[in-house]
Amino acid sequence: MNRNIANVEGNREISRTFSQNLKNYRLLKNLTLKQLGEIAKVDAGYIHKLEKGIKRAPSYPIIRNLSRALNVNITDLIDIDPIEEDLPRKSIQEVLVYNEYLIKGKLPTMEARENLLALIQTLLDSEWKEHSKHMDSVRILNKVDIFLKALNKNIN
């Protein structure tokens, strides 16, 4: 379990990587401090101090607002592992088609998501034995081509 917790002023504790995670997720979403502050209803200057590690651990409501604004799990933002029994069980299909994620900094279209899923399914279905590697490779490369064409329509 990654309980990389540091003691801070007062009684609150937070992971040593919180400030780094906050900044990384903000930059991944291409948000300025001001934009994140507006979405999360948190002062941009305060967010800046959190990212620099100057401010002590924020309250739970602030962490919650930041995680919602960044569309990430609180446990990812504060860098603790959730209890395994609490994790929702999802199929790879559900994860790839119905969750929000970025590819090259942008949300993929449903077509790109479905093609990524088809690519992964082709990989999983491959025998990958000496007698089948060539044909498996051709099928996989075909799916890669289809996925990248759909992705590039989305990105360009």
mmCIF file of C-alpha atoms in Angstrom:
data_model
loop_
_atom_site.group_PDB
_atom_site.id
_atom_site.type_symbol
_atom_site.label_atom_id
_atom_site.label_comp_id
_atom_site.label_asym_id
_atom_site.label_seq_id
_atom_site.Cartn_x
_atom_site.Cartn_y
_atom_site.Cartn_z
ATOM 1 C CA MET A 1 0.000 0.000 0.000
ATOM 2 C CA ASN A 2 1.348 3.420 -0.933
ATOM 3 C CA ARG A 3 0.842 5.392 2.252
ATOM 4 C CA ASN A 4 3.387 8.069 1.496
ATOM 5 C CA ILE A 5 2.036 10.365 4.216
ATOM 6 C CA ALA A 6 3.801 13.395 5.647
ATOM 7 C CA ASN A 7 2.859 15.203 8.844
ATOM 8 C CA VAL A 8 1.952 18.836 8.284
ATOM 9 C CA GLU A 9 1.049 21.768 10.503
ATOM 10 C CA GLY A 10 -1.824 20.952 12.783
ATOM 11 C CA ASN A 11 -3.306 17.483 12.967
ATOM 12 C CA ARG A 12 -3.880 16.895 9.268
ATOM 13 C CA GLU A 13 -1.717 14.579 7.246
ATOM 14 C CA ILE A 14 -1.374 14.396 3.471
ATOM 15 C CA SER A 15 0.761 12.448 1.017
ATOM 16 C CA ARG A 16 4.119 13.893 0.114
ATOM 17 C CA THR A 17 3.106 13.774 -3.536
ATOM 18 C CA PHE A 18 -0.193 15.686 -3.203
ATOM 19 C CA SER A 19 1.213 18.964 -4.540
ATOM 20 C CA GLN A 20 2.886 17.191 -7.448
ATOM 21 C CA ASN A 21 -0.266 15.205 -8.260
ATOM 22 C CA LEU A 22 -2.413 18.336 -8.122
ATOM 23 C CA LYS A 23 -0.170 20.162 -10.574
ATOM 24 C CA ASN A 24 0.193 17.149 -12.895
ATOM 25 C CA TYR A 25 -3.567 16.562 -13.111
ATOM 26 C CA ARG A 26 -4.187 20.292 -13.657
ATOM 27 C CA LEU A 27 -1.674 20.389 -16.500
ATOM 28 C CA LEU A 28 -3.069 17.176 -18.002
ATOM 29 C CA LYS A 29 -6.456 18.889 -18.196
ATOM 30 C CA ASN A 30 -4.801 21.982 -19.718
ATOM 31 C CA LEU A 31 -6.204 24.182 -16.961
ATOM 32 C CA THR A 32 -4.667 27.367 -15.621
ATOM 33 C CA LEU A 33 -4.658 27.964 -11.881
ATOM 34 C CA LYS A 34 -7.453 30.491 -12.402
ATOM 35 C CA GLN A 35 -9.577 28.070 -14.446
ATOM 36 C CA LEU A 36 -9.178 25.284 -11.891
ATOM 37 C CA GLY A 37 -9.982 27.715 -9.110
ATOM 38 C CA GLU A 38 -13.191 28.792 -10.833
ATOM 39 C CA ILE A 39 -14.308 25.212 -11.469
ATOM 40 C CA ALA A 40 -13.373 23.977 -7.979
ATOM 41 C CA LYS A 41 -14.554 27.149 -6.192
ATOM 42 C CA VAL A 42 -11.084 27.486 -4.618
ATOM 43 C CA ASP A 43 -8.864 30.571 -4.754
ATOM 44 C CA ALA A 44 -6.224 30.260 -7.515
ATOM 45 C CA GLY A 45 -3.556 31.657 -5.196
ATOM 46 C CA TYR A 46 -4.350 28.964 -2.648
ATOM 47 C CA ILE A 47 -4.082 26.271 -5.348
ATOM 48 C CA HIS A 48 -0.708 27.718 -6.365
ATOM 49 C CA LYS A 49 0.500 27.483 -2.753
ATOM 50 C CA LEU A 50 -0.779 23.893 -2.548
ATOM 51 C CA GLU A 51 1.100 22.994 -5.737
ATOM 52 C CA LYS A 52 4.281 24.573 -4.384
ATOM 53 C CA GLY A 53 3.850 22.759 -1.044
ATOM 54 C CA ILE A 54 3.712 26.102 0.804
ATOM 55 C CA LYS A 55 0.221 25.615 2.252
ATOM 56 C CA ARG A 56 -0.639 22.924 4.748
ATOM 57 C CA ALA A 57 -2.960 20.074 3.919
ATOM 58 C CA PRO A 58 -6.296 21.374 2.660
ATOM 59 C CA SER A 59 -9.588 20.374 4.211
ATOM 60 C CA TYR A 60 -11.564 17.454 2.827
ATOM 61 C CA PRO A 61 -14.124 19.718 1.074
ATOM 62 C CA ILE A 62 -11.301 21.480 -0.803
ATOM 63 C CA ILE A 63 -9.686 18.175 -1.786
ATOM 64 C CA ARG A 64 -13.100 16.900 -2.915
ATOM 65 C CA ASN A 65 -13.757 20.047 -4.993
ATOM 66 C CA LEU A 66 -10.326 19.827 -6.603
ATOM 67 C CA SER A 67 -10.701 16.138 -7.423
ATOM 68 C CA ARG A 68 -14.153 16.728 -8.923
ATOM 69 C CA ALA A 69 -12.917 19.696 -10.948
ATOM 70 C CA LEU A 70 -10.022 17.595 -12.247
ATOM 71 C CA ASN A 71 -12.279 14.560 -12.768
ATOM 72 C CA VAL A 72 -9.968 12.262 -10.770
ATOM 73 C CA ASN A 73 -10.536 10.050 -7.755
ATOM 74 C CA ILE A 74 -9.631 11.617 -4.438
ATOM 75 C CA THR A 75 -7.399 8.621 -3.715
ATOM 76 C CA ASP A 76 -5.406 9.356 -6.883
ATOM 77 C CA LEU A 77 -5.048 13.017 -5.993
ATOM 78 C CA ILE A 78 -3.858 12.393 -2.446
ATOM 79 C CA ASP A 79 -1.947 9.281 -3.520
ATOM 80 C CA ILE A 80 -3.307 6.618 -1.227
ATOM 81 C CA ASP A 81 -4.442 3.209 -2.258
ATOM 82 C CA PRO A 82 -8.143 2.570 -1.740
ATOM 83 C CA ILE A 83 -9.093 -0.547 0.164
ATOM 84 C CA GLU A 84 -9.310 -3.292 -2.426
ATOM 85 C CA GLU A 85 -12.794 -4.401 -1.354
ATOM 86 C CA ASP A 86 -14.057 -0.852 -1.962
ATOM 87 C CA LEU A 87 -12.898 -0.772 -5.576
ATOM 88 C CA PRO A 88 -15.670 -1.152 -8.126
ATOM 89 C CA ARG A 89 -15.264 -4.113 -10.443
ATOM 90 C CA LYS A 90 -15.548 -3.088 -14.082
ATOM 91 C CA SER A 91 -14.837 -4.895 -17.282
ATOM 92 C CA ILE A 92 -12.201 -3.446 -19.582
ATOM 93 C CA GLN A 93 -15.040 -2.649 -21.978
ATOM 94 C CA GLU A 94 -16.792 -0.507 -19.362
ATOM 95 C CA VAL A 95 -13.573 1.252 -18.443
ATOM 96 C CA LEU A 96 -12.608 2.104 -22.021
ATOM 97 C CA VAL A 97 -16.021 3.053 -23.346
ATOM 98 C CA TYR A 98 -17.776 4.725 -20.422
ATOM 99 C CA ASN A 99 -15.047 6.467 -18.395
ATOM 100 C CA GLU A 100 -13.479 9.811 -19.112
ATOM 101 C CA TYR A 101 -9.803 9.677 -20.004
ATOM 102 C CA LEU A 102 -7.426 11.604 -22.198
ATOM 103 C CA ILE A 103 -5.356 10.465 -25.140
ATOM 104 C CA LYS A 104 -2.735 12.974 -26.249
ATOM 105 C CA GLY A 105 -4.370 15.491 -23.923
ATOM 106 C CA LYS A 106 -7.856 15.249 -25.479
ATOM 107 C CA LEU A 107 -11.011 13.285 -24.847
ATOM 108 C CA PRO A 108 -11.312 10.561 -27.484
ATOM 109 C CA THR A 109 -14.478 10.249 -29.541
ATOM 110 C CA MET A 110 -16.721 7.230 -29.055
ATOM 111 C CA GLU A 111 -15.394 5.898 -32.375
ATOM 112 C CA ALA A 112 -11.807 6.121 -31.097
ATOM 113 C CA ARG A 113 -12.813 4.480 -27.794
ATOM 114 C CA GLU A 114 -14.532 1.614 -29.580
ATOM 115 C CA ASN A 115 -11.540 1.124 -31.886
ATOM 116 C CA LEU A 116 -9.162 1.079 -28.927
ATOM 117 C CA LEU A 117 -11.357 -1.557 -27.332
ATOM 118 C CA ALA A 118 -11.341 -3.582 -30.586
ATOM 119 C CA LEU A 119 -7.545 -3.347 -30.683
ATOM 120 C CA ILE A 120 -7.223 -4.603 -27.121
ATOM 121 C CA GLN A 121 -9.721 -7.388 -27.783
ATOM 122 C CA THR A 122 -7.696 -8.447 -30.842
ATOM 123 C CA LEU A 123 -4.548 -8.537 -28.702
ATOM 124 C CA LEU A 124 -6.305 -10.651 -26.082
ATOM 125 C CA ASP A 125 -7.744 -13.016 -28.691
ATOM 126 C CA SER A 126 -4.378 -13.620 -30.357
ATOM 127 C CA GLU A 127 -2.860 -17.075 -29.938
ATOM 128 C CA TRP A 128 0.667 -15.706 -30.377
ATOM 129 C CA LYS A 129 2.209 -19.078 -31.093
ATOM 130 C CA GLU A 130 4.987 -19.665 -33.615
ATOM 131 C CA HIS A 131 2.514 -20.868 -36.249
ATOM 132 C CA SER A 132 0.126 -17.908 -35.735
ATOM 133 C CA LYS A 133 2.341 -14.914 -34.938
ATOM 134 C CA HIS A 134 2.414 -13.625 -38.505
ATOM 135 C CA MET A 135 -1.368 -13.637 -38.935
ATOM 136 C CA ASP A 136 -1.899 -12.302 -35.396
ATOM 137 C CA SER A 137 0.498 -9.444 -36.213
ATOM 138 C CA VAL A 138 -1.420 -8.583 -39.376
ATOM 139 C CA ARG A 139 -4.739 -8.508 -37.490
ATOM 140 C CA ILE A 140 -3.253 -6.389 -34.686
ATOM 141 C CA LEU A 141 -1.639 -3.918 -37.094
ATOM 142 C CA ASN A 142 -4.942 -3.578 -38.953
ATOM 143 C CA LYS A 143 -6.678 -2.674 -35.667
ATOM 144 C CA VAL A 144 -3.862 -0.244 -34.791
ATOM 145 C CA ASP A 145 -4.346 1.466 -38.159
ATOM 146 C CA ILE A 146 -8.118 1.767 -37.668
ATOM 147 C CA PHE A 147 -7.676 3.086 -34.120
ATOM 148 C CA LEU A 148 -5.062 5.680 -35.092
ATOM 149 C CA LYS A 149 -7.183 6.934 -38.013
ATOM 150 C CA ALA A 150 -10.144 7.434 -35.658
ATOM 151 C CA LEU A 151 -7.905 9.043 -33.050
ATOM 152 C CA ASN A 152 -6.294 11.411 -35.543
ATOM 153 C CA LYS A 153 -9.725 12.565 -36.736
ATOM 154 C CA ASN A 154 -10.389 13.482 -33.117
ATOM 155 C CA ILE A 155 -7.015 15.139 -32.472
ATOM 156 C CA ASN A 156 -6.478 17.073 -35.711
#
